[in-house]
Amino acid sequence: MPEVENKEELTRTGENVSPSTRWKLVPGWVEPWRERLAAFGKATRFWRRRILLFLAVVGPGVITSNVDNDAGGISVYSQAGAMYGYGLLWSLIPMTIALYVTEEMCARMGVVTGKGLSDLIREEFGFRPTFFVILAGLVVDMGNVAAEFAGVAASMQLFGISKYISVPIAAVAVWLLVVRGTARQVEKIFLAACVLYLSYVASAILAKPHWLEAAKSTVIPSMHFDGGYLLMLTALIGTTIAPWQFFYLQASFVEKRVARKQYAQARADVLFGSVSCMVIVFFIIVCTGATLYASGHHVINDAGDAAQALVPLAGKWAGMLFAFGLLNASLFAASILPLSTAHVICEGMGFEAGIDHKFNDAPIFYGLYTGMIAVGAAVILLPGAPLQKILILSQVGNGIWLPVVLVFILLLVNRRDLMGDQVNSHTFNILAWVTAAAMIALTLVLVYVTLFHAGSVPGLS
């Protein structure tokens, strides 16, 4: 069979031909393209390697920053747009800097020491200060978890679903996600939740804002010294940084086992998360500013009110996307806040902690997570539960807890025996202390106004 023999001979010949000889067998026009592809591969090798290294570390910074856009935060951003239009957009730039500076220090401590923040406080300052941190974290975060389920209830009521159906389903869903999933699986789902924040981008586009005016307001400050404007500015900045996020961020880098040599990628993760968080805040304010403020609808109680008011102004889809964003943010935060609290308590008390542990290996950790979800959901299911008051008071609790946590962070990150050559530089230290002092002052002002001048805070009086 000569034909078969020829085929076998051609096959053998093809196997023995060198790659350069093979290219000579193809048409001449292919060769230039092969050379261009090879040159492109060499030119982009550095950046491909950098991107792959970044993707291996990305997660904790992006997740922690974006989950800060929770139900309470979205309510404040919506009110800022409705009351002052684009007038507060300039504050997003200093807010981004403050968020990055504070989170970067925690990321650095997690990568360098391999220990969580609560763990370091116990080892370096003793059990008494740690106990105070634990107790404050438990009380404040319990209110925060209830606030997230209040967000679930408010968003689903816009879709015609009762809170007595939506809240229990949401509680079971977030519990199963963490208890049944691995750390890697949970992280992927949390990153997907970050992507869903783009619903606010779509909602803002449907609102048809004046983009040039919005951009101008972002880069050119326009301060007003009336009480309402200053209070809203304080609330905006005060809701940007919550103390629980420091514990979760540092624990996430530790649990992910990010090595010291990967610190550059960890820092890029935090920077990307800080910027993306503020981009979403920009679109929320633009959306409500272009619709509610422009139409004279300046007073809203929460993000649910904003979504409902958007329907006649920007169309049904704009309102539905805004409500969906609130639901996503509430579920996202309701999953992470109990995790943060469980890390705070278990690290401070020396118990096993982390999603990669099985339930039987870390019963205290998972017991705390379960208990906080159950109590937070149960509070919202009480008849006549003041949902908006819970949202606002949870932000007040964050403001009371924040100064203590920031001081501990700054003391720890400057310990050379702990951080080695990774302590704050002189310049960064000045920036960090100024940022911390400003954040502490602003949050204390917000706490004072909320507690003693409740009538000036929408939804609390």
PDB file of N, CA and C in Angstrom, residues 38-48:
ATOM      1  N   ALA A  38       6.250  37.212  18.187  1.00  0.00           N
ATOM      2  CA  ALA A  38       7.365  36.906  19.084  1.00  0.00           C
ATOM      3  C   ALA A  38       7.903  38.181  19.723  1.00  0.00           C
ATOM      4  N   ALA A  39       8.009  39.237  18.936  1.00  0.00           N
ATOM      5  CA  ALA A  39       8.488  40.513  19.476  1.00  0.00           C
ATOM      6  C   ALA A  39       7.503  41.089  20.494  1.00  0.00           C
ATOM      7  N   PHE A  40       6.206  40.966  20.189  1.00  0.00           N
ATOM      8  CA  PHE A  40       5.176  41.455  21.117  1.00  0.00           C
ATOM      9  C   PHE A  40       5.233  40.682  22.436  1.00  0.00           C
ATOM     10  N   GLY A  41       5.442  39.347  22.337  1.00  0.00           N
ATOM     11  CA  GLY A  41       5.539  38.527  23.534  1.00  0.00           C
ATOM     12  C   GLY A  41       6.693  38.944  24.423  1.00  0.00           C
ATOM     13  N   LYS A  42       7.848  39.252  23.796  1.00  0.00           N
ATOM     14  CA  LYS A  42       9.015  39.693  24.572  1.00  0.00           C
ATOM     15  C   LYS A  42       8.755  41.063  25.210  1.00  0.00           C
ATOM     16  N   ALA A  43       8.124  41.949  24.431  1.00  0.00           N
ATOM     17  CA  ALA A  43       7.888  43.309  24.921  1.00  0.00           C
ATOM     18  C   ALA A  43       6.904  43.342  26.087  1.00  0.00           C
ATOM     19  N   THR A  44       5.929  42.438  26.100  1.00  0.00           N
ATOM     20  CA  THR A  44       4.890  42.453  27.147  1.00  0.00           C
ATOM     21  C   THR A  44       5.144  41.456  28.264  1.00  0.00           C
ATOM     22  N   ARG A  45       6.281  40.740  28.184  1.00  0.00           N
ATOM     23  CA  ARG A  45       6.551  39.703  29.194  1.00  0.00           C
ATOM     24  C   ARG A  45       6.592  40.300  30.598  1.00  0.00           C
ATOM     25  N   PHE A  46       7.245  41.454  30.739  1.00  0.00           N
ATOM     26  CA  PHE A  46       7.367  42.097  32.047  1.00  0.00           C
ATOM     27  C   PHE A  46       5.997  42.418  32.628  1.00  0.00           C
ATOM     28  N   TRP A  47       5.155  43.044  31.786  1.00  0.00           N
ATOM     29  CA  TRP A  47       3.838  43.444  32.290  1.00  0.00           C
ATOM     30  C   TRP A  47       2.934  42.254  32.531  1.00  0.00           C
ATOM     31  N   ARG A  48       3.043  41.219  31.693  1.00  0.00           N
ATOM     32  CA  ARG A  48       2.238  40.010  31.931  1.00  0.00           C
ATOM     33  C   ARG A  48       2.607  39.375  33.263  1.00  0.00           C
TER      34      ARG A  48
END
